[in-house]
GROMACS .gro file of C-alpha atoms in nm:
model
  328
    1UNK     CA    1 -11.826   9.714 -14.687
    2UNK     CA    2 -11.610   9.522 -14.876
    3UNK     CA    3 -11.291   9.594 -14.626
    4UNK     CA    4 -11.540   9.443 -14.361
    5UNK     CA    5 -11.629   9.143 -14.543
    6UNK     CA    6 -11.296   9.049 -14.639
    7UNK     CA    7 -11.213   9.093 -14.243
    8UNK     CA    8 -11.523   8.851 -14.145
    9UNK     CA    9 -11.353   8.624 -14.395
   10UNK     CA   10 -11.053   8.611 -14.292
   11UNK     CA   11 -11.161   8.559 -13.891
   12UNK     CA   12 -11.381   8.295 -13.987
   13UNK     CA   13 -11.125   8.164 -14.169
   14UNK     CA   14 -10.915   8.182 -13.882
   15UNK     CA   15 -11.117   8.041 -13.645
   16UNK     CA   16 -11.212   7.749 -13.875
   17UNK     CA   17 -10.847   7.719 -13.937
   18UNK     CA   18 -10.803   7.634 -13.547
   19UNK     CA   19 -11.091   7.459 -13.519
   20UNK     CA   20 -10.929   7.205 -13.766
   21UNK     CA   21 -10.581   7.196 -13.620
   22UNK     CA   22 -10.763   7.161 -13.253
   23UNK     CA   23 -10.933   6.798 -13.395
   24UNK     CA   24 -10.621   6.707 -13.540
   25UNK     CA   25 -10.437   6.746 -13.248
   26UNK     CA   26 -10.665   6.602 -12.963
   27UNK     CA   27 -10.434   6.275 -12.874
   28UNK     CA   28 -10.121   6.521 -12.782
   29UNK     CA   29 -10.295   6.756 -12.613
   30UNK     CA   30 -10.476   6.517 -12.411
   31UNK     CA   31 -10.171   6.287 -12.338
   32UNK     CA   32  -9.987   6.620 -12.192
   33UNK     CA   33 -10.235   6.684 -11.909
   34UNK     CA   34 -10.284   6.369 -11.829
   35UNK     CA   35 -10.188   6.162 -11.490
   36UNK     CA   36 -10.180   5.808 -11.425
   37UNK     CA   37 -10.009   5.739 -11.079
   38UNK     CA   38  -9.838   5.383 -11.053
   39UNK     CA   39  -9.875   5.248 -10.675
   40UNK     CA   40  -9.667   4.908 -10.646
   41UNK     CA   41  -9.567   4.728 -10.321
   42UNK     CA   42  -9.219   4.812 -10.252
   43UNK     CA   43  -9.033   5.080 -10.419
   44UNK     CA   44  -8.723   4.928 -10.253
   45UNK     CA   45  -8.741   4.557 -10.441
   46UNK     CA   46  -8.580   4.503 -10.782
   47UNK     CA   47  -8.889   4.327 -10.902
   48UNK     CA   48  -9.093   4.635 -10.857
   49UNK     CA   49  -8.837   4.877 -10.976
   50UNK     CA   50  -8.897   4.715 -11.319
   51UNK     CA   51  -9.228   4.756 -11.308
   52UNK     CA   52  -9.158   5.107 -11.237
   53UNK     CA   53  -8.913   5.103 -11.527
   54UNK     CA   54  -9.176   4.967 -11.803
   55UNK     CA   55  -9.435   5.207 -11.663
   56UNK     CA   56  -9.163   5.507 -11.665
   57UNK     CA   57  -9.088   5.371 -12.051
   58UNK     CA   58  -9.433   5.421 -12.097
   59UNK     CA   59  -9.513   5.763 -11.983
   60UNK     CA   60  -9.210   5.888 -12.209
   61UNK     CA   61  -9.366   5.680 -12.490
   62UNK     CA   62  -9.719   5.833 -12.478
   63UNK     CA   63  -9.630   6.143 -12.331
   64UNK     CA   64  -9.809   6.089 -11.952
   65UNK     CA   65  -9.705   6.173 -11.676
   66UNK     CA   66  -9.637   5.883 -11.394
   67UNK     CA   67  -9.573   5.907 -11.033
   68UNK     CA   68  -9.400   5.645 -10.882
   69UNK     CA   69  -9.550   5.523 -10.601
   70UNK     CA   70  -9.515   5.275 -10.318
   71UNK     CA   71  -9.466   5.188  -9.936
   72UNK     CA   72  -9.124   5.062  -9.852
   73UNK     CA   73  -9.226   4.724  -9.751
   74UNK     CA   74  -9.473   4.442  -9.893
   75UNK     CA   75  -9.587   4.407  -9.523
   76UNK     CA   76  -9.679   4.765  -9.487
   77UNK     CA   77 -10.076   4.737  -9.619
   78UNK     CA   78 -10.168   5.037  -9.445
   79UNK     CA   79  -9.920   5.275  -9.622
   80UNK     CA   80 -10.027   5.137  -9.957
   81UNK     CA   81 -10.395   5.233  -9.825
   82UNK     CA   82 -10.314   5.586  -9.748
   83UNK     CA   83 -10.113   5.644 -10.105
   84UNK     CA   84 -10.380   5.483 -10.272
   85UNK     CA   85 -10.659   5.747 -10.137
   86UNK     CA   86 -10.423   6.041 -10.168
   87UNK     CA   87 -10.331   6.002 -10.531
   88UNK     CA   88 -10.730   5.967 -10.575
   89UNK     CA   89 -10.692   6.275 -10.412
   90UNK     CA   90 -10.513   6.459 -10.651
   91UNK     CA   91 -10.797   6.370 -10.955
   92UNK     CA   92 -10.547   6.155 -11.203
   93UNK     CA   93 -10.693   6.003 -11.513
   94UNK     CA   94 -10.668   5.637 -11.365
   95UNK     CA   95 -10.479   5.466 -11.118
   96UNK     CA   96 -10.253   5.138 -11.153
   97UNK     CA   97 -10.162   4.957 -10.863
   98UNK     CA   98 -10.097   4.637 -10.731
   99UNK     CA   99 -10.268   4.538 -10.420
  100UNK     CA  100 -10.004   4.484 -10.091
  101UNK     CA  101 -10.272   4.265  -9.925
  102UNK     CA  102 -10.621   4.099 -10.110
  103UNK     CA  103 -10.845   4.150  -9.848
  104UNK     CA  104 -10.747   4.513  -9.658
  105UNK     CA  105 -10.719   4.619 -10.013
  106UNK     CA  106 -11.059   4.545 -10.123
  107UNK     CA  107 -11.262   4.834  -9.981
  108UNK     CA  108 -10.986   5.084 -10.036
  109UNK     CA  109 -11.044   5.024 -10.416
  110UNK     CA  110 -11.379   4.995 -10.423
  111UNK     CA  111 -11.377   5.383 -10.263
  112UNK     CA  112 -11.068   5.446 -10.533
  113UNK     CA  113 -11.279   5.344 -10.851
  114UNK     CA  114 -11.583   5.538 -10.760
  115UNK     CA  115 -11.376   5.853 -10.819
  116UNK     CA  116 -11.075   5.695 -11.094
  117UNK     CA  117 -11.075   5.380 -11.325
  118UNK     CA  118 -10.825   5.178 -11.103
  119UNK     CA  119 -10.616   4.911 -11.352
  120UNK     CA  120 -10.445   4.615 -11.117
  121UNK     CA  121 -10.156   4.429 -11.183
  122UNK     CA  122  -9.968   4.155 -11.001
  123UNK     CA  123 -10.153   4.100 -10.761
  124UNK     CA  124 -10.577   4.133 -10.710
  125UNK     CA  125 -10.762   4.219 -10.425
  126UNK     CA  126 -11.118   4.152 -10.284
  127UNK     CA  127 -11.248   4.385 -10.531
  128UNK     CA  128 -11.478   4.351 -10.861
  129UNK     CA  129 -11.395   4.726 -10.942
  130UNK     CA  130 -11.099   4.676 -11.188
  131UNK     CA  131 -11.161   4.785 -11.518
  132UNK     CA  132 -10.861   4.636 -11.628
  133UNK     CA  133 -10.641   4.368 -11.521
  134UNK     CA  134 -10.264   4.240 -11.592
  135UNK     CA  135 -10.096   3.954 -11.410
  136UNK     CA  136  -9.921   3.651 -11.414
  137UNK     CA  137 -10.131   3.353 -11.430
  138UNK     CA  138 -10.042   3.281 -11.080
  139UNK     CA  139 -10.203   2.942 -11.036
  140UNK     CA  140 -10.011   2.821 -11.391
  141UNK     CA  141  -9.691   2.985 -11.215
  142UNK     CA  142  -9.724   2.739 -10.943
  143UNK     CA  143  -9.751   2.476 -11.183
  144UNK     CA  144  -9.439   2.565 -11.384
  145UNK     CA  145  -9.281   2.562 -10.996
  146UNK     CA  146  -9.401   2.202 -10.919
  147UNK     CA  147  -9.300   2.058 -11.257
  148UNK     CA  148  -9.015   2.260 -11.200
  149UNK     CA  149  -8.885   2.147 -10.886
  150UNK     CA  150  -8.950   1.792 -10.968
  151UNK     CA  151  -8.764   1.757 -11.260
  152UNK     CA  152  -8.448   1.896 -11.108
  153UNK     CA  153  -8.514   1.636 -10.795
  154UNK     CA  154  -8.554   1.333 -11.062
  155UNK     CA  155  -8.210   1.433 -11.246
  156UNK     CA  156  -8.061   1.465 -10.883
  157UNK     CA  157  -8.223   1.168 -10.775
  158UNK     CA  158  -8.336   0.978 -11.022
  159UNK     CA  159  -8.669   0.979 -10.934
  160UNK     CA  160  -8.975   1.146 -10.841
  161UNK     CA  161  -9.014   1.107 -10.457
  162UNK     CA  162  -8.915   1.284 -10.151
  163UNK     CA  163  -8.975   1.557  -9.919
  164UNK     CA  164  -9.026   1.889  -9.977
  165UNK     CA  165  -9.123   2.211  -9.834
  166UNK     CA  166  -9.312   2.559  -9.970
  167UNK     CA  167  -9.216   2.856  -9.824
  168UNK     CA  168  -9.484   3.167  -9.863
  169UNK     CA  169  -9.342   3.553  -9.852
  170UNK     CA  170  -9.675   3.652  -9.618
  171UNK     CA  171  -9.986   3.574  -9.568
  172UNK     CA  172 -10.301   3.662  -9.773
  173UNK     CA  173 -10.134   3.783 -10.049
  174UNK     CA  174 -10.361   3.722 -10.356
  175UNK     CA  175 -10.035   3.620 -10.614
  176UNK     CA  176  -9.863   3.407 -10.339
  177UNK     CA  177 -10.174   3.211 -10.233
  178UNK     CA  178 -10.223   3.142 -10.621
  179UNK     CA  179  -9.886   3.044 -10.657
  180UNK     CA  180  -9.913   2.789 -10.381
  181UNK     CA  181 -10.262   2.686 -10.441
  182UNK     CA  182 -10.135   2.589 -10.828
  183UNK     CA  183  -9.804   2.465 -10.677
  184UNK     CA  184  -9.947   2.230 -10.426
  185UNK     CA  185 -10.265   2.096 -10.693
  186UNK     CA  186  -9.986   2.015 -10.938
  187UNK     CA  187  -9.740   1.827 -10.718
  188UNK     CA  188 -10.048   1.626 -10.529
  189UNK     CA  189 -10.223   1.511 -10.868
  190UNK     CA  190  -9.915   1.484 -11.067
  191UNK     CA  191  -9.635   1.380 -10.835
  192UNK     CA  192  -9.733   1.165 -10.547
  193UNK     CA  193  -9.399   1.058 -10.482
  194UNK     CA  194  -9.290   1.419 -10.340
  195UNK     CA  195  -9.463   1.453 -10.008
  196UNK     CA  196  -9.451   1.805  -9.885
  197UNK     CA  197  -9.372   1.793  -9.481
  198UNK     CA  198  -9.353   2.176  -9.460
  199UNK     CA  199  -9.571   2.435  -9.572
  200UNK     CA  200  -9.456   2.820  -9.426
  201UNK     CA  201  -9.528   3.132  -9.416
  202UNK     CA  202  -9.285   3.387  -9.352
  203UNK     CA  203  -9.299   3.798  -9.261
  204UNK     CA  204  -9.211   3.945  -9.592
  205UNK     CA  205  -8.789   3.960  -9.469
  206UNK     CA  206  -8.561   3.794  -9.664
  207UNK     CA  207  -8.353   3.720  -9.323
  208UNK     CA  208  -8.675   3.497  -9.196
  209UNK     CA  209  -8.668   3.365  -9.537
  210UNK     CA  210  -8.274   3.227  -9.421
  211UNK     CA  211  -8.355   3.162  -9.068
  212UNK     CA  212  -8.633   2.965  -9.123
  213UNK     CA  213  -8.456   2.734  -9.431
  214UNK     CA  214  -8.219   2.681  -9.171
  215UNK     CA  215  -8.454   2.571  -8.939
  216UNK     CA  216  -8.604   2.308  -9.226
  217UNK     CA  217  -8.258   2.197  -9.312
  218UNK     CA  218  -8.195   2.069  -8.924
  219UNK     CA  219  -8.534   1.955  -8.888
  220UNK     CA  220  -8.586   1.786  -9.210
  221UNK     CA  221  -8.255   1.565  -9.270
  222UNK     CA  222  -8.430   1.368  -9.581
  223UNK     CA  223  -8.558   1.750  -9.728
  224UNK     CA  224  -8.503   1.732 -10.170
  225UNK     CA  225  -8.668   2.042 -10.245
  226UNK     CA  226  -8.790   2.333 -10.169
  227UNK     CA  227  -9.061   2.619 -10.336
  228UNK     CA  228  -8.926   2.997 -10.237
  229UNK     CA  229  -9.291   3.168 -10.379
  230UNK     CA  230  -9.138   3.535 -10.431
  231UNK     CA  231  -8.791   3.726 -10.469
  232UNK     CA  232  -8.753   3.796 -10.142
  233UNK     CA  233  -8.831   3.414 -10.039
  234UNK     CA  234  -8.560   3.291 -10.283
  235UNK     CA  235  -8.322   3.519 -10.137
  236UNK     CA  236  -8.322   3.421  -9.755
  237UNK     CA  237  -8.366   3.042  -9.913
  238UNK     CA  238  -8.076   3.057 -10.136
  239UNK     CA  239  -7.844   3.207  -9.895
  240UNK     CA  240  -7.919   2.942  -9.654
  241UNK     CA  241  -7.836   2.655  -9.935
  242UNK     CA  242  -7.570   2.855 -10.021
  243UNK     CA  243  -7.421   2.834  -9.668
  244UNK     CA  244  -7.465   2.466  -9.564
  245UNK     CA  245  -7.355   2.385  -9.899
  246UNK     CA  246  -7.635   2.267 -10.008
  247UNK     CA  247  -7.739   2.270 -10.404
  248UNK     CA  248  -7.638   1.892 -10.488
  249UNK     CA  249  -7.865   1.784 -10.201
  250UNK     CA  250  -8.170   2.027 -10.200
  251UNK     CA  251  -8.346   2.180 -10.488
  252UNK     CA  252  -8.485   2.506 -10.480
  253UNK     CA  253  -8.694   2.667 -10.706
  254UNK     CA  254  -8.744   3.043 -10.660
  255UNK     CA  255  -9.004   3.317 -10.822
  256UNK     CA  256  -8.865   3.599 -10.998
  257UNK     CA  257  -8.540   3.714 -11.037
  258UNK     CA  258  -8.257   3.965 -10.937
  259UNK     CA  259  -7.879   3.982 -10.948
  260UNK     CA  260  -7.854   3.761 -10.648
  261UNK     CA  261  -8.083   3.491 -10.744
  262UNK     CA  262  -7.958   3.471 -11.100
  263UNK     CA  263  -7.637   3.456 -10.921
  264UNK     CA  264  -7.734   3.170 -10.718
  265UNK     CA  265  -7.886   2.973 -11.050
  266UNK     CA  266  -7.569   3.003 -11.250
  267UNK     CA  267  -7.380   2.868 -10.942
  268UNK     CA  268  -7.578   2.596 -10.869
  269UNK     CA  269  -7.798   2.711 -10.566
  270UNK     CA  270  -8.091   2.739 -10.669
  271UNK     CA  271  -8.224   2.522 -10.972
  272UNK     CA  272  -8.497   2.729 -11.131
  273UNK     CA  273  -8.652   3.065 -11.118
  274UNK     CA  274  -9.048   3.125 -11.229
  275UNK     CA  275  -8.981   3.428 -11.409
  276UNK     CA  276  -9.238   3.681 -11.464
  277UNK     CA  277  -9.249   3.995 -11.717
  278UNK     CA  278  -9.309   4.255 -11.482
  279UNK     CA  279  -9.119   4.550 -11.753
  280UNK     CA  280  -9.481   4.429 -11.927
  281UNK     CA  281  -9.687   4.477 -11.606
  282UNK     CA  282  -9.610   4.829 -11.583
  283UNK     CA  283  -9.591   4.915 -11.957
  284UNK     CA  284  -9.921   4.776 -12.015
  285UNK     CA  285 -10.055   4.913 -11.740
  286UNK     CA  286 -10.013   5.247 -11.808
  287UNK     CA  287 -10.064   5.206 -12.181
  288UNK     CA  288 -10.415   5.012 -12.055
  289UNK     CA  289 -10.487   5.310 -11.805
  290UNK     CA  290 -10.466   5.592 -12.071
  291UNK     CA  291 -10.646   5.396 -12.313
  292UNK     CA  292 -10.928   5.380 -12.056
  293UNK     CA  293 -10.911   5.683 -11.940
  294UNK     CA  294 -11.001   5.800 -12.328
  295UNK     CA  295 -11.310   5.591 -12.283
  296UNK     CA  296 -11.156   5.339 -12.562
  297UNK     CA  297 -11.265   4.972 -12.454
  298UNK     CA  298 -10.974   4.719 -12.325
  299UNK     CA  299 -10.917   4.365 -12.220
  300UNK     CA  300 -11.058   4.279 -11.856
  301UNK     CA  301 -10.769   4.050 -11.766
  302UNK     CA  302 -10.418   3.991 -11.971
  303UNK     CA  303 -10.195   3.695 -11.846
  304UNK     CA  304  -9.867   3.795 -11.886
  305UNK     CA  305  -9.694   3.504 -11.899
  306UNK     CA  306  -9.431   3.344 -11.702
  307UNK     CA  307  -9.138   3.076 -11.785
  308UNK     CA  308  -8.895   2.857 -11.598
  309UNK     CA  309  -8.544   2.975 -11.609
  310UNK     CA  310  -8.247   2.724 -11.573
  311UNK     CA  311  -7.921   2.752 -11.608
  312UNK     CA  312  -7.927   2.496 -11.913
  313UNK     CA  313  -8.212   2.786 -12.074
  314UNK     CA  314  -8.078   3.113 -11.938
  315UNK     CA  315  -7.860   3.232 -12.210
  316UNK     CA  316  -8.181   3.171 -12.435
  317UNK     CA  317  -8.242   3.566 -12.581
  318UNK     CA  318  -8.602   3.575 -12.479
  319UNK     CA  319  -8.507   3.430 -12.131
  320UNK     CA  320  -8.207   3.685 -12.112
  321UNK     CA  321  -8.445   3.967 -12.136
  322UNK     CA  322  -8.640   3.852 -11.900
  323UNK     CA  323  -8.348   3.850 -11.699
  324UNK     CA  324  -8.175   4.179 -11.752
  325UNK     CA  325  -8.454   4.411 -11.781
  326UNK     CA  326  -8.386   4.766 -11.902
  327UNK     CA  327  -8.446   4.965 -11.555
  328UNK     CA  328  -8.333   5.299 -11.643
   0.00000   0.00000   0.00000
């Protein structure tokens, strides 16, 4: 009897014993089985491949694991649709993803978050079924664009006054239509002098980004400045000042940054880049997307911030790291 006792004792003991190191250990365990897909626009674009970086960072940091995800192309909505519903499929613990188009999106992620929390970022869609959302103030960005752009026309110039042009990545994109909406508020209730005599919208290529700045640049002799919305925008733009010579005589401000555009600033071609934190975008998402999927309560929109970059600014260490984002 007492042989048996002392064996219930020690299995209860046992099993109490693992009881307590199973509630101590709940946030490992948990983090290890735990998905959270990140679906972004173009795996191909530098932008998004820091985002991919921060939410890679992330994953290693809470131990989750993240799929990289992502059409090819900005343009191609439908792909973004079908990798959307099959990484529903697959039963993660939430879903971050940035929207290709706002409207096509919409339904897609209504469906998504009747299955998964779905956390945005960048960019919204046509959809009230985020629990979470991180951007850019995208409007604001616009802002920072106009003010911006004319400041580098009045130390050209002089002055405040003279044409300019907006040039728009696509079409219905929720980020670029706040970007221009902001942009084009700011410049006609602060700057009346600047008259904008082109407003465009492009196809998502850098090389109609060119084609068609080459186009304003013939058909717009007295053009000052110029708003490239995106990356790819300020590419095509850029190159096309680049050629013709351009950067005394045209300002451009572009919207986010790689190795060619920062290229272009420090040599003169461009005049200013709205730079996001996209690193952030994808850091926080995840980190926001595990924390909901733990059913802890989070923010329902986060503005990321964004600041102009010049070349007078550019060397400034928070601007730098902005600049040369960690994407390994």
């Amino acid at each position: 009897m007492t042989i048996l006792k002392s064996m219930t004792r020690r299995a209860l003991m046992g099993i109490a014993g693992a009881a307590m190191m199973t509630s101590m250990m709940p946030a490992a365990s948990f983090a290890q089985d735990v998905t959270i897909p990140i679906i972004v626009k173009d795996t191909t674009s530098f932008y998004w491949q820091i985002v991919l970086a921060g939410a890679r960072a992330a994953g290693k940091d809470l131990g989750v694991s993240v799929p990289e995800l992502g059409a090819q192309s900005e343009s191609d909505i439908n792909g973004q649709i079908s990798i959307l519903e099959n990484a529903v499929a697959g039963k993660p613990a939430a879903v971050v993803i940035s929207p290709t188009e706002f409207k096509a999106l919409g339904k897609p992620i209504d469906e998504a978050a009747k299955s998964v929390p779905i956390i945005g970022i960048d960019s919204s869609a046509d959809s009230k079924a985020f629990t979470s959302f991180l951007t850019t103030d995208n409007v604001q960005g616009g802002r920072i664009a106009a003010d911006g752009l004319a400041a580098a026309i009045k130390e050209a110039t002089g002055k405040e006054e003279g044409e300019i042009a907006i040039i728009t990545s696509l079409p219905g994109v929720g980020s670029l239509d706040q970007r221009r909406e902001g942009f084009m508020d700011q410049i006609k209730t602060k700057y009346p002098g600047l008259t904008v005599v082109a407003d465009k919208y492009a196809d998502g290529q850098a090389t109609t980004g060119l084609n068609m700045m080459t186009d304003l640049i013939t058909a717009n002799p007295n053009l000052v400045g110029v708003f490239a919305s995106n990356l790819i925008m300020a590419q095509g733009v850029g190159q096309a000042i680049a050629e013709n010579k351009l950067g005394d005589k045209i300002k451009v401000i572009g919207f986010d940054s790689d190795e060619k555009t920062v290229g272009f600033l420090k040599e003169g071609v461009l005049a200013g880049l709205v730079v996001q934190d996209p690193y952030r975008m994808g850091y926080d998402g995840v980190k926001t997307a595990l924390a909901v999927s733990k059913g802890e309560k989070v923010e329902t929109f986060v503005d990321t911030g964004a600041n102009l970059v010049t070349k007078a600014n550019m060397a400034d260490p928070k601007i730098d790291a902005l600049l040369n984002p960690k994407v390994n």
